[in-house]
Amino acid sequence: MDQEYNASTTYVLIAIIILLLMMILSTGCFASGFAVGKEVFEPPAVTTPASATDENIRMLSQPENFSIFWDALKLLDENYDGDVPHGRDVTYAAIQGLLDHVEGCDQDSSPPETILQITDAEDPKDAPDNFSFFWSTVNQLYRDCPAIMPEDPAELTYWAANGVIDRLGDKYTMLLPPRVAEDFRIDMESSFEGIGALVEPADEEERTGVRIVHPFENSPADKAGLRPGDEIIAVDGQDVTEMLLDQAVSLIRGPAGSQVVLTVKRGDDPPFDVTITRSRVEIPVIESKMLDDNILYVKLYEFSDPSKDKMEHALKQGLKDGAKAIVFDLRGNPGGRLDRAIQIASMFIEEGVIVKETGQRNMDHMATGDLIVPEDIPVVVLVDGGSASASEIVAGALQDYKRAILIGEQTFGKGSVQTLFDLKDGSMLRVTSAHWYTPKGRQINSVGLRPNLVVSPSLDINEDLQLDAAIDYLKKQLTK
């Protein structure tokens, strides 16, 4: 992160923080448990506000107005599968969340590191746990860095909460602000208004930029000629190369009938502009077709709400049409709902454990008993590095029961389950509530599933070596 710093401002800021800390220590306030209830919230005394911004801060600092923060932390404490911050860690993690967003404020060193170093007492009970220190930091930042602080102080709620969540070191647990949460809900419903393309971060490590994975067939993106691998570097003239993917996507989406100008970088060619008229886009949850030799090909794009019904229809129709073998393509499927994964796995597995869940519930999820595919129908599951989460639950269960073989590449390795909580302001808390294992107890998290037959993809986009390998395998099974 490139920043310019001013030493004098930093010394003033650090001096004030140290002074505040000494005042807090002198009152004898120290950690006494997990600070997630209103009873530990101690807003600072507030004088008559000097401006509208001060008034907004004063209102936000009241416990009832900052309740989203406390509600999120309480849900985290009750549902997270792992250790959570306690006591003074909550206060300083919230401050860290603020300062992570204050880029461009004149500082000579990182205030959060200074704070933590000063307060890292040998005995935890000697550390302060007074949330008014957080509000003092907020006021200090609004005085020193007003231009880069949010106009709506409510934004501080999400900064602070995600500061605490960041301490978990879990990239799948997060608090989504209302706008981002709404986009997430739209994705789960499998329809939205936009250009109609599956995208990923251009920079995987930083989760920034936009790269086209593939445009949906007959979508505005497809008709405009966008191709897999195209990088979108600007939206309506605004650079998005260093913008978080969710933020960039919110610029690309828009009402049906409106236009958006995308600046596209394709390989080594000079960037060019494409004007696209947005429309209502239905995400193709599933694709199915009958291949030669009565081999049914079914590709599932995600485990969204309609995936169970669509998968059931595709399998029943395929079997009715005479399918003798099945290729189940989960390549690039990032996952989705746990219940949909269990239901779809149960279409191939008549009984037994589908997935073992650890955490608050610590339970085995059993097959639903809704078998569709007879046991004498051979099955191949195609997987790759984009097959994650719910995809790995299904693929792992079918592999463990020897109901199918896996062909392709090592899967992503996301062996955790996230529970979604809708909060009253429209935001959404996504919590890793459990970790899961295959029916035989194999751990998938950070490991993934190894295919029975490893096949790398072809560099030629018109050639599918993995699908070819699946078809060859099934043909041999059918001739036995």
Tab-separated table of C-alpha atoms in Angstrom:
chain	number	residue	atom	x	y	z
A	1	MET	CA	0.000	0.000	0.000
A	2	ASP	CA	1.637	3.207	-1.174
A	3	GLN	CA	1.219	6.120	1.219
A	4	GLU	CA	2.866	9.425	1.959
A	5	TYR	CA	3.437	10.114	5.639
A	6	ASN	CA	3.972	13.181	7.758
A	7	ALA	CA	5.918	12.607	10.976
A	8	SER	CA	4.536	15.534	12.960
A	9	THR	CA	0.939	14.439	12.533
A	10	THR	CA	1.859	10.923	13.587
A	11	TYR	CA	3.529	12.059	16.788
A	12	VAL	CA	0.431	14.046	17.718
A	13	LEU	CA	-1.829	11.104	16.992
A	14	ILE	CA	0.328	8.630	18.928
A	15	ALA	CA	0.677	11.016	21.852
A	16	ILE	CA	-3.088	11.401	22.111
A	17	ILE	CA	-3.579	7.639	21.892
A	18	ILE	CA	-0.995	7.033	24.635
A	19	LEU	CA	-2.622	9.685	26.819
A	20	LEU	CA	-6.032	8.120	26.329
A	21	LEU	CA	-4.611	4.715	27.142
A	22	MET	CA	-3.058	5.971	30.371
A	23	MET	CA	-6.379	7.501	31.374
A	24	ILE	CA	-8.146	4.208	30.715
A	25	LEU	CA	-5.576	2.176	32.634
A	26	SER	CA	-5.872	4.515	35.592
A	27	THR	CA	-9.591	3.742	35.865
A	28	GLY	CA	-8.885	0.052	36.338
A	29	CYS	CA	-10.905	-1.061	33.282
A	30	PHE	CA	-9.626	-4.419	32.115
A	31	ALA	CA	-10.732	-7.482	30.179
A	32	SER	CA	-13.476	-9.448	31.841
A	33	GLY	CA	-14.843	-11.667	29.056
A	34	PHE	CA	-16.033	-11.427	25.484
A	35	ALA	CA	-17.015	-7.853	24.721
A	36	VAL	CA	-20.092	-8.397	22.601
A	37	GLY	CA	-22.896	-7.119	24.807
A	38	LYS	CA	-24.208	-3.626	25.274
A	39	GLU	CA	-23.324	-3.879	28.932
A	40	VAL	CA	-19.608	-3.444	28.147
A	41	PHE	CA	-20.144	-0.545	25.762
A	42	GLU	CA	-19.096	2.740	27.346
A	43	PRO	CA	-19.643	5.656	24.956
A	44	PRO	CA	-17.586	8.729	25.744
A	45	ALA	CA	-19.152	11.847	27.134
A	46	VAL	CA	-20.373	13.951	24.242
A	47	THR	CA	-20.415	17.716	24.202
A	48	THR	CA	-22.644	19.794	21.967
A	49	PRO	CA	-21.672	18.815	18.408
A	50	ALA	CA	-19.860	21.432	16.386
A	51	SER	CA	-21.003	20.114	13.029
A	52	ALA	CA	-23.442	17.744	11.356
A	53	THR	CA	-20.679	15.153	11.149
A	54	ASP	CA	-20.113	15.369	14.906
A	55	GLU	CA	-23.840	14.918	15.409
A	56	ASN	CA	-23.806	11.815	13.210
A	57	ILE	CA	-20.917	10.375	15.202
A	58	ARG	CA	-22.660	11.172	18.465
A	59	MET	CA	-25.814	9.412	17.307
A	60	LEU	CA	-23.916	6.426	15.940
A	61	SER	CA	-21.953	6.046	19.166
A	62	GLN	CA	-25.091	5.340	21.163
A	63	PRO	CA	-25.366	1.584	21.847
A	64	GLU	CA	-28.749	1.244	20.155
A	65	ASN	CA	-27.435	2.905	16.972
A	66	PHE	CA	-24.239	0.840	16.820
A	67	SER	CA	-26.163	-2.368	17.451
A	68	ILE	CA	-25.226	-3.956	14.112
A	69	PHE	CA	-21.652	-4.181	15.392
A	70	TRP	CA	-22.731	-5.865	18.626
A	71	ASP	CA	-25.292	-8.077	16.885
A	72	ALA	CA	-22.646	-9.296	14.441
A	73	LEU	CA	-20.143	-10.041	17.194
A	74	LYS	CA	-22.726	-11.868	19.267
A	75	LEU	CA	-23.620	-14.082	16.292
A	76	LEU	CA	-19.917	-14.635	15.693
A	77	ASP	CA	-19.404	-15.707	19.300
A	78	GLU	CA	-22.349	-18.110	19.162
A	79	ASN	CA	-21.702	-19.675	15.760
A	80	TYR	CA	-18.046	-19.433	14.694
A	81	ASP	CA	-16.194	-22.749	14.558
A	82	GLY	CA	-12.987	-21.636	16.254
A	83	ASP	CA	-11.564	-19.139	18.703
A	84	VAL	CA	-12.891	-15.573	18.624
A	85	PRO	CA	-11.423	-12.307	19.967
A	86	HIS	CA	-12.061	-11.545	23.625
A	87	GLY	CA	-11.814	-8.515	25.869
A	88	ARG	CA	-9.491	-5.744	24.793
A	89	ASP	CA	-8.811	-7.531	21.488
A	90	VAL	CA	-12.282	-6.471	20.348
A	91	THR	CA	-11.573	-2.785	20.950
A	92	TYR	CA	-8.206	-2.787	19.222
A	93	ALA	CA	-9.349	-5.000	16.363
A	94	ALA	CA	-12.195	-2.534	15.754
A	95	ILE	CA	-9.653	0.307	15.704
A	96	GLN	CA	-7.510	-1.730	13.302
A	97	GLY	CA	-10.558	-2.057	11.070
A	98	LEU	CA	-10.857	1.726	10.946
A	99	LEU	CA	-7.210	2.385	10.253
A	100	ASP	CA	-7.044	-0.243	7.513
A	101	HIS	CA	-9.386	2.009	5.522
A	102	VAL	CA	-7.653	5.303	6.243
A	103	GLU	CA	-5.297	5.359	3.308
A	104	GLY	CA	-3.727	8.692	2.551
A	105	CYS	CA	-3.899	10.160	6.051
A	106	ASP	CA	-0.543	11.712	6.949
A	107	GLN	CA	1.119	9.182	9.245
A	108	ASP	CA	4.725	8.230	9.792
A	109	SER	CA	4.061	4.746	11.169
A	110	SER	CA	1.159	2.379	11.582
A	111	PRO	CA	-1.006	3.456	14.538
A	112	PRO	CA	-2.549	-0.001	15.050
A	113	GLU	CA	0.871	-1.598	15.539
A	114	THR	CA	1.806	1.171	17.964
A	115	ILE	CA	-1.407	0.696	19.923
A	116	LEU	CA	-0.996	-3.049	20.172
A	117	GLN	CA	2.649	-2.754	21.177
A	118	ILE	CA	1.858	-0.295	23.965
A	119	THR	CA	-1.049	-2.326	25.308
A	120	ASP	CA	0.496	-5.786	24.991
A	121	ALA	CA	0.676	-6.303	28.722
A	122	GLU	CA	2.322	-9.457	30.063
A	123	ASP	CA	-0.812	-10.182	32.080
A	124	PRO	CA	-3.989	-9.907	29.932
A	125	LYS	CA	-6.003	-8.685	32.911
A	126	ASP	CA	-3.906	-5.517	32.905
A	127	ALA	CA	-5.074	-4.565	29.410
A	128	PRO	CA	-7.950	-2.075	28.984
A	129	ASP	CA	-11.375	-3.045	27.729
A	130	ASN	CA	-13.165	0.259	27.362
A	131	PHE	CA	-14.855	0.813	24.018
A	132	SER	CA	-14.843	4.573	24.475
A	133	PHE	CA	-11.214	4.345	23.325
A	134	PHE	CA	-12.594	3.309	19.921
A	135	TRP	CA	-14.792	6.410	19.727
A	136	SER	CA	-11.915	8.638	20.771
A	137	THR	CA	-9.963	7.218	17.840
A	138	VAL	CA	-12.930	7.849	15.519
A	139	ASN	CA	-13.111	11.483	16.581
A	140	GLN	CA	-9.350	11.879	16.215
A	141	LEU	CA	-9.442	10.475	12.683
A	142	TYR	CA	-12.331	12.743	11.672
A	143	ARG	CA	-10.313	15.716	12.931
A	144	ASP	CA	-7.027	14.702	11.280
A	145	CYS	CA	-8.291	12.970	8.139
A	146	PRO	CA	-11.778	14.329	7.348
A	147	ALA	CA	-11.377	14.045	3.580
A	148	ILE	CA	-10.901	10.284	3.619
A	149	MET	CA	-13.349	9.359	6.359
A	150	PRO	CA	-16.817	8.198	5.207
A	151	GLU	CA	-19.515	10.822	4.760
A	152	ASP	CA	-21.943	8.360	6.313
A	153	PRO	CA	-20.550	7.384	9.733
A	154	ALA	CA	-22.662	4.208	9.595
A	155	GLU	CA	-19.923	2.855	7.320
A	156	LEU	CA	-17.748	2.694	10.432
A	157	THR	CA	-19.934	-0.156	11.671
A	158	TYR	CA	-18.720	-2.425	8.869
A	159	TRP	CA	-15.114	-1.243	9.128
A	160	ALA	CA	-15.056	-1.979	12.842
A	161	ALA	CA	-16.826	-5.344	12.629
A	162	ASN	CA	-14.620	-6.574	9.813
A	163	GLY	CA	-11.591	-5.412	11.782
A	164	VAL	CA	-12.592	-7.867	14.512
A	165	ILE	CA	-13.397	-10.557	11.952
A	166	ASP	CA	-9.999	-10.100	10.287
A	167	ARG	CA	-8.380	-11.255	13.529
A	168	LEU	CA	-9.837	-14.711	12.863
A	169	GLY	CA	-7.621	-15.194	9.827
A	170	ASP	CA	-10.614	-16.731	8.025
A	171	LYS	CA	-11.228	-15.275	4.567
A	172	TYR	CA	-14.683	-16.851	4.371
A	173	THR	CA	-16.112	-15.086	7.439
A	174	MET	CA	-17.164	-11.494	6.745
A	175	LEU	CA	-19.797	-8.826	7.281
A	176	LEU	CA	-21.267	-7.721	3.961
A	177	PRO	CA	-22.649	-4.156	3.840
A	178	PRO	CA	-26.244	-3.872	2.557
A	179	ARG	CA	-25.311	-3.173	-1.075
A	180	VAL	CA	-22.870	-6.079	-1.300
A	181	ALA	CA	-25.273	-8.321	0.627
A	182	GLU	CA	-28.014	-7.574	-1.893
A	183	ASP	CA	-25.687	-8.536	-4.760
A	184	PHE	CA	-24.944	-11.791	-2.938
A	185	ARG	CA	-28.657	-12.540	-2.546
A	186	ILE	CA	-29.210	-11.827	-6.235
A	187	ASP	CA	-26.432	-14.260	-7.153
A	188	MET	CA	-28.045	-16.976	-5.042
A	189	GLU	CA	-31.345	-16.393	-6.849
A	190	SER	CA	-29.581	-17.028	-10.169
A	191	SER	CA	-30.831	-13.916	-11.934
A	192	PHE	CA	-29.749	-10.293	-12.112
A	193	GLU	CA	-29.597	-7.288	-14.394
A	194	GLY	CA	-26.225	-6.746	-16.008
A	195	ILE	CA	-24.012	-7.995	-18.840
A	196	GLY	CA	-24.233	-11.754	-18.149
A	197	ALA	CA	-20.754	-13.083	-17.504
A	198	LEU	CA	-19.011	-15.151	-14.851
A	199	VAL	CA	-16.050	-13.149	-13.545
A	200	GLU	CA	-13.128	-13.596	-11.159
A	201	PRO	CA	-10.483	-11.273	-9.677
A	202	ALA	CA	-7.719	-10.401	-12.119
A	203	ASP	CA	-5.373	-10.342	-9.117
A	204	GLU	CA	-6.196	-13.466	-7.083
A	205	GLU	CA	-4.016	-12.499	-4.112
A	206	GLU	CA	-5.429	-9.003	-3.672
A	207	ARG	CA	-8.939	-9.981	-4.893
A	208	THR	CA	-8.924	-6.948	-7.173
A	209	GLY	CA	-9.728	-6.270	-10.805
A	210	VAL	CA	-12.105	-8.141	-13.111
A	211	ARG	CA	-11.395	-10.998	-15.498
A	212	ILE	CA	-13.988	-12.812	-17.610
A	213	VAL	CA	-14.228	-16.545	-16.854
A	214	HIS	CA	-16.891	-17.023	-19.495
A	215	PRO	CA	-19.867	-15.051	-20.822
A	216	PHE	CA	-23.224	-16.792	-20.516
A	217	GLU	CA	-24.633	-17.968	-23.818
A	218	ASN	CA	-26.726	-15.324	-25.643
A	219	SER	CA	-26.078	-12.788	-22.866
A	220	PRO	CA	-25.166	-9.153	-23.621
A	221	ALA	CA	-21.520	-9.998	-22.859
A	222	ASP	CA	-21.629	-12.923	-25.279
A	223	LYS	CA	-23.254	-10.850	-28.025
A	224	ALA	CA	-20.678	-8.076	-27.491
A	225	GLY	CA	-17.873	-10.534	-28.179
A	226	LEU	CA	-16.299	-10.763	-24.721
A	227	ARG	CA	-14.102	-13.844	-24.341
A	228	PRO	CA	-12.754	-15.937	-21.463
A	229	GLY	CA	-9.571	-14.318	-20.173
A	230	ASP	CA	-10.550	-10.766	-21.133
A	231	GLU	CA	-9.650	-8.304	-18.383
A	232	ILE	CA	-11.969	-5.369	-17.729
A	233	ILE	CA	-9.707	-2.487	-16.749
A	234	ALA	CA	-12.256	0.347	-16.647
A	235	VAL	CA	-16.021	0.796	-16.339
A	236	ASP	CA	-17.457	3.981	-17.856
A	237	GLY	CA	-13.959	5.429	-17.744
A	238	GLN	CA	-13.353	4.567	-14.079
A	239	ASP	CA	-10.257	2.437	-13.448
A	240	VAL	CA	-11.148	-0.841	-11.697
A	241	THR	CA	-7.789	-2.626	-11.787
A	242	GLU	CA	-7.149	-1.983	-8.085
A	243	MET	CA	-10.797	-2.109	-7.032
A	244	LEU	CA	-12.147	-5.064	-5.059
A	245	LEU	CA	-14.090	-7.441	-7.285
A	246	ASP	CA	-17.428	-6.828	-5.529
A	247	GLN	CA	-17.060	-3.076	-5.953
A	248	ALA	CA	-16.179	-3.392	-9.629
A	249	VAL	CA	-19.096	-5.755	-10.277
A	250	SER	CA	-21.489	-3.245	-8.710
A	251	LEU	CA	-20.373	-0.735	-11.379
A	252	ILE	CA	-20.824	-3.231	-14.202
A	253	ARG	CA	-24.317	-4.224	-13.132
A	254	GLY	CA	-27.229	-1.904	-13.710
A	255	PRO	CA	-30.859	-1.650	-14.810
A	256	ALA	CA	-31.941	-3.540	-17.909
A	257	GLY	CA	-31.841	-1.262	-20.945
A	258	SER	CA	-29.050	0.958	-19.632
A	259	GLN	CA	-25.628	1.026	-21.257
A	260	VAL	CA	-22.155	0.545	-19.832
A	261	VAL	CA	-18.803	1.133	-21.521
A	262	LEU	CA	-16.158	-1.450	-20.633
A	263	THR	CA	-12.489	-0.954	-21.410
A	264	VAL	CA	-11.122	-4.409	-22.186
A	265	LYS	CA	-7.553	-5.716	-22.264
A	266	ARG	CA	-7.148	-8.865	-24.341
A	267	GLY	CA	-3.726	-10.464	-24.224
A	268	ASP	CA	-1.041	-8.206	-25.663
A	269	ASP	CA	-3.484	-6.226	-27.811
A	270	PRO	CA	-4.093	-2.533	-27.035
A	271	PRO	CA	-7.093	-1.921	-24.734
A	272	PHE	CA	-10.385	-1.257	-26.491
A	273	ASP	CA	-13.851	-0.071	-25.469
A	274	VAL	CA	-17.023	-2.130	-25.728
A	275	THR	CA	-20.470	-0.604	-25.225
A	276	ILE	CA	-22.948	-3.122	-23.822
A	277	THR	CA	-26.670	-2.734	-23.209
A	278	ARG	CA	-27.557	-4.443	-19.955
A	279	SER	CA	-30.476	-6.843	-19.721
A	280	ARG	CA	-32.128	-9.268	-17.344
A	281	VAL	CA	-29.796	-12.253	-17.114
A	282	GLU	CA	-30.749	-15.725	-15.999
A	283	ILE	CA	-27.701	-17.605	-14.786
A	284	PRO	CA	-27.700	-21.023	-16.482
A	285	VAL	CA	-27.775	-23.113	-13.322
A	286	ILE	CA	-27.577	-26.322	-15.312
A	287	GLU	CA	-26.790	-27.542	-18.807
A	288	SER	CA	-27.631	-31.043	-20.003
A	289	LYS	CA	-27.434	-32.923	-23.292
A	290	MET	CA	-27.214	-36.469	-24.587
A	291	LEU	CA	-23.857	-37.412	-26.078
A	292	ASP	CA	-23.064	-40.355	-28.331
A	293	ASP	CA	-23.535	-43.862	-26.918
A	294	ASN	CA	-26.358	-42.615	-24.679
A	295	ILE	CA	-24.006	-40.825	-22.316
A	296	LEU	CA	-25.843	-38.045	-20.476
A	297	TYR	CA	-23.778	-34.899	-19.888
A	298	VAL	CA	-24.919	-32.662	-17.013
A	299	LYS	CA	-23.050	-29.506	-16.021
A	300	LEU	CA	-24.035	-27.781	-12.777
A	301	TYR	CA	-22.804	-24.201	-12.474
A	302	GLU	CA	-23.660	-23.606	-8.803
A	303	PHE	CA	-25.590	-25.039	-5.862
A	304	SER	CA	-28.140	-22.227	-5.790
A	305	ASP	CA	-31.801	-22.295	-4.761
A	306	PRO	CA	-33.160	-23.790	-8.015
A	307	SER	CA	-30.296	-26.279	-8.485
A	308	LYS	CA	-32.033	-29.204	-6.773
A	309	ASP	CA	-35.175	-29.058	-8.922
A	310	LYS	CA	-33.227	-28.449	-12.132
A	311	MET	CA	-30.813	-31.304	-11.413
A	312	GLU	CA	-33.687	-33.646	-10.606
A	313	HIS	CA	-35.424	-32.750	-13.876
A	314	ALA	CA	-32.238	-33.188	-15.953
A	315	LEU	CA	-31.488	-36.625	-14.503
A	316	LYS	CA	-35.043	-37.941	-14.767
A	317	GLN	CA	-35.414	-36.657	-18.336
A	318	GLY	CA	-32.031	-38.085	-19.328
A	319	LEU	CA	-32.848	-41.512	-17.914
A	320	LYS	CA	-36.243	-41.403	-19.614
A	321	ASP	CA	-34.458	-40.674	-22.905
A	322	GLY	CA	-32.299	-43.771	-22.462
A	323	ALA	CA	-29.127	-42.582	-20.720
A	324	LYS	CA	-26.801	-45.491	-19.906
A	325	ALA	CA	-23.991	-43.472	-18.286
A	326	ILE	CA	-23.553	-39.977	-16.849
A	327	VAL	CA	-20.867	-37.303	-16.939
A	328	PHE	CA	-21.500	-34.916	-14.031
A	329	ASP	CA	-19.456	-31.766	-14.675
A	330	LEU	CA	-18.585	-29.748	-11.556
A	331	ARG	CA	-15.609	-27.907	-13.055
A	332	GLY	CA	-15.591	-24.259	-12.068
A	333	ASN	CA	-18.525	-24.764	-9.688
A	334	PRO	CA	-17.702	-22.635	-6.609
A	335	GLY	CA	-20.326	-24.276	-4.387
A	336	GLY	CA	-23.382	-22.795	-2.750
A	337	ARG	CA	-25.965	-24.125	-0.347
A	338	LEU	CA	-25.138	-27.093	1.874
A	339	ASP	CA	-28.685	-28.458	1.765
A	340	ARG	CA	-28.618	-28.454	-2.038
A	341	ALA	CA	-25.336	-30.389	-2.012
A	342	ILE	CA	-26.827	-33.060	0.258
A	343	GLN	CA	-29.992	-33.299	-1.844
A	344	ILE	CA	-28.078	-33.621	-5.118
A	345	ALA	CA	-25.607	-36.172	-3.730
A	346	SER	CA	-28.626	-38.176	-2.544
A	347	MET	CA	-29.772	-38.488	-6.162
A	348	PHE	CA	-26.775	-40.829	-6.660
A	349	ILE	CA	-26.381	-42.312	-3.147
A	350	GLU	CA	-29.320	-44.163	-1.643
A	351	GLU	CA	-28.287	-44.199	2.017
A	352	GLY	CA	-25.494	-43.366	4.420
A	353	VAL	CA	-23.541	-40.293	5.465
A	354	ILE	CA	-23.110	-37.620	2.805
A	355	VAL	CA	-20.911	-35.272	4.828
A	356	LYS	CA	-19.571	-35.114	8.389
A	357	GLU	CA	-19.871	-31.691	10.004
A	358	THR	CA	-17.842	-30.490	12.977
A	359	GLY	CA	-18.490	-27.345	14.968
A	360	GLN	CA	-21.402	-26.153	17.053
A	361	ARG	CA	-23.724	-28.865	15.711
A	362	ASN	CA	-21.130	-31.653	15.219
A	363	MET	CA	-23.373	-33.933	13.171
A	364	ASP	CA	-23.532	-36.318	10.245
A	365	HIS	CA	-25.715	-35.301	7.309
A	366	MET	CA	-27.440	-38.366	5.900
A	367	ALA	CA	-28.726	-39.168	2.426
A	368	THR	CA	-32.307	-38.025	1.965
A	369	GLY	CA	-33.494	-41.297	0.430
A	370	ASP	CA	-34.439	-39.644	-2.872
A	371	LEU	CA	-32.340	-41.828	-5.178
A	372	ILE	CA	-32.764	-41.110	-8.898
A	373	VAL	CA	-29.758	-42.688	-10.646
A	374	PRO	CA	-29.736	-46.516	-10.424
A	375	GLU	CA	-26.537	-48.102	-9.114
A	376	ASP	CA	-25.861	-49.850	-12.433
A	377	ILE	CA	-25.461	-46.494	-14.229
A	378	PRO	CA	-21.719	-45.615	-14.299
A	379	VAL	CA	-20.887	-42.023	-13.369
A	380	VAL	CA	-17.872	-39.764	-13.881
A	381	VAL	CA	-17.538	-36.456	-12.030
A	382	LEU	CA	-15.370	-33.823	-13.722
A	383	VAL	CA	-13.514	-31.537	-11.288
A	384	ASP	CA	-10.789	-28.911	-11.346
A	385	GLY	CA	-9.258	-26.186	-9.194
A	386	GLY	CA	-12.479	-24.195	-9.451
A	387	SER	CA	-14.566	-26.988	-7.900
A	388	ALA	CA	-15.058	-25.873	-4.307
A	389	SER	CA	-17.155	-26.217	-1.180
A	390	ALA	CA	-20.505	-27.841	-2.029
A	391	SER	CA	-18.944	-29.257	-5.209
A	392	GLU	CA	-16.334	-31.016	-3.094
A	393	ILE	CA	-18.997	-32.324	-0.710
A	394	VAL	CA	-20.807	-34.033	-3.586
A	395	ALA	CA	-17.667	-35.207	-5.387
A	396	GLY	CA	-16.109	-36.463	-2.141
A	397	ALA	CA	-19.195	-38.467	-1.193
A	398	LEU	CA	-19.490	-40.071	-4.637
A	399	GLN	CA	-15.788	-40.915	-4.597
A	400	ASP	CA	-15.868	-42.373	-1.066
A	401	TYR	CA	-18.793	-44.662	-1.886
A	402	LYS	CA	-17.171	-45.597	-5.207
A	403	ARG	CA	-20.353	-44.396	-6.852
A	404	ALA	CA	-18.293	-42.379	-9.324
A	405	ILE	CA	-14.714	-41.720	-10.263
A	406	LEU	CA	-13.283	-38.209	-10.429
A	407	ILE	CA	-11.482	-37.043	-13.554
A	408	GLY	CA	-9.672	-33.733	-14.000
A	409	GLU	CA	-7.512	-31.781	-11.577
A	410	GLN	CA	-7.155	-31.343	-7.812
A	411	THR	CA	-10.135	-29.479	-6.362
A	412	PHE	CA	-9.958	-26.144	-4.549
A	413	GLY	CA	-9.929	-27.399	-0.944
A	414	LYS	CA	-12.656	-25.439	0.818
A	415	GLY	CA	-13.748	-27.748	3.605
A	416	SER	CA	-15.762	-25.271	5.614
A	417	VAL	CA	-19.432	-24.404	5.904
A	418	GLN	CA	-20.692	-20.828	6.076
A	419	THR	CA	-23.957	-19.848	7.733
A	420	LEU	CA	-25.662	-16.650	6.580
A	421	PHE	CA	-27.350	-14.235	8.974
A	422	ASP	CA	-29.448	-11.325	7.695
A	423	LEU	CA	-29.098	-8.278	9.947
A	424	LYS	CA	-31.743	-5.614	10.440
A	425	ASP	CA	-30.045	-2.946	8.301
A	426	GLY	CA	-29.886	-5.231	5.260
A	427	SER	CA	-26.300	-6.303	5.848
A	428	MET	CA	-25.350	-9.968	6.014
A	429	LEU	CA	-22.961	-11.818	8.308
A	430	ARG	CA	-21.253	-14.820	6.731
A	431	VAL	CA	-19.818	-17.082	9.438
A	432	THR	CA	-17.725	-20.227	9.151
A	433	SER	CA	-19.914	-22.304	11.425
A	434	ALA	CA	-18.409	-25.708	10.737
A	435	HIS	CA	-15.766	-27.698	8.926
A	436	TRP	CA	-16.629	-30.800	7.008
A	437	TYR	CA	-15.157	-34.161	6.142
A	438	THR	CA	-16.070	-36.772	3.562
A	439	PRO	CA	-18.040	-39.877	4.659
A	440	LYS	CA	-14.725	-41.689	5.206
A	441	GLY	CA	-13.406	-38.820	7.319
A	442	ARG	CA	-11.082	-37.231	4.766
A	443	GLN	CA	-10.257	-33.603	5.493
A	444	ILE	CA	-10.686	-31.358	2.465
A	445	ASN	CA	-9.885	-27.891	3.837
A	446	SER	CA	-6.740	-26.501	2.156
A	447	VAL	CA	-6.129	-29.957	0.644
A	448	GLY	CA	-8.847	-30.664	-1.896
A	449	LEU	CA	-9.813	-33.909	-3.602
A	450	ARG	CA	-7.406	-35.788	-5.817
A	451	PRO	CA	-9.058	-37.197	-8.941
A	452	ASN	CA	-8.912	-40.919	-9.673
A	453	LEU	CA	-7.621	-39.940	-13.084
A	454	VAL	CA	-5.627	-36.709	-13.354
A	455	VAL	CA	-6.059	-34.983	-16.707
A	456	SER	CA	-4.804	-31.468	-17.411
A	457	PRO	CA	-6.879	-29.183	-19.634
A	458	SER	CA	-5.872	-28.470	-23.201
A	459	LEU	CA	-4.499	-25.086	-24.198
A	460	ASP	CA	-6.873	-25.236	-27.168
A	461	ILE	CA	-10.252	-23.835	-26.042
A	462	ASN	CA	-11.947	-25.957	-28.729
A	463	GLU	CA	-10.613	-29.176	-27.195
A	464	ASP	CA	-11.812	-30.730	-23.915
A	465	LEU	CA	-9.363	-33.462	-22.927
A	466	GLN	CA	-11.035	-34.021	-19.558
A	467	LEU	CA	-14.460	-34.633	-21.082
A	468	ASP	CA	-12.861	-36.874	-23.706
A	469	ALA	CA	-11.238	-38.933	-20.936
A	470	ALA	CA	-14.589	-39.250	-19.147
A	471	ILE	CA	-16.322	-40.439	-22.309
A	472	ASP	CA	-13.564	-42.987	-23.022
A	473	TYR	CA	-13.824	-44.354	-19.476
A	474	LEU	CA	-17.615	-44.667	-19.617
A	475	LYS	CA	-17.544	-46.373	-23.015
A	476	LYS	CA	-15.255	-49.022	-21.549
A	477	GLN	CA	-17.612	-49.468	-18.596
A	478	LEU	CA	-20.566	-49.922	-20.923
A	479	THR	CA	-18.817	-52.664	-22.902
A	480	LYS	CA	-18.014	-54.780	-19.840
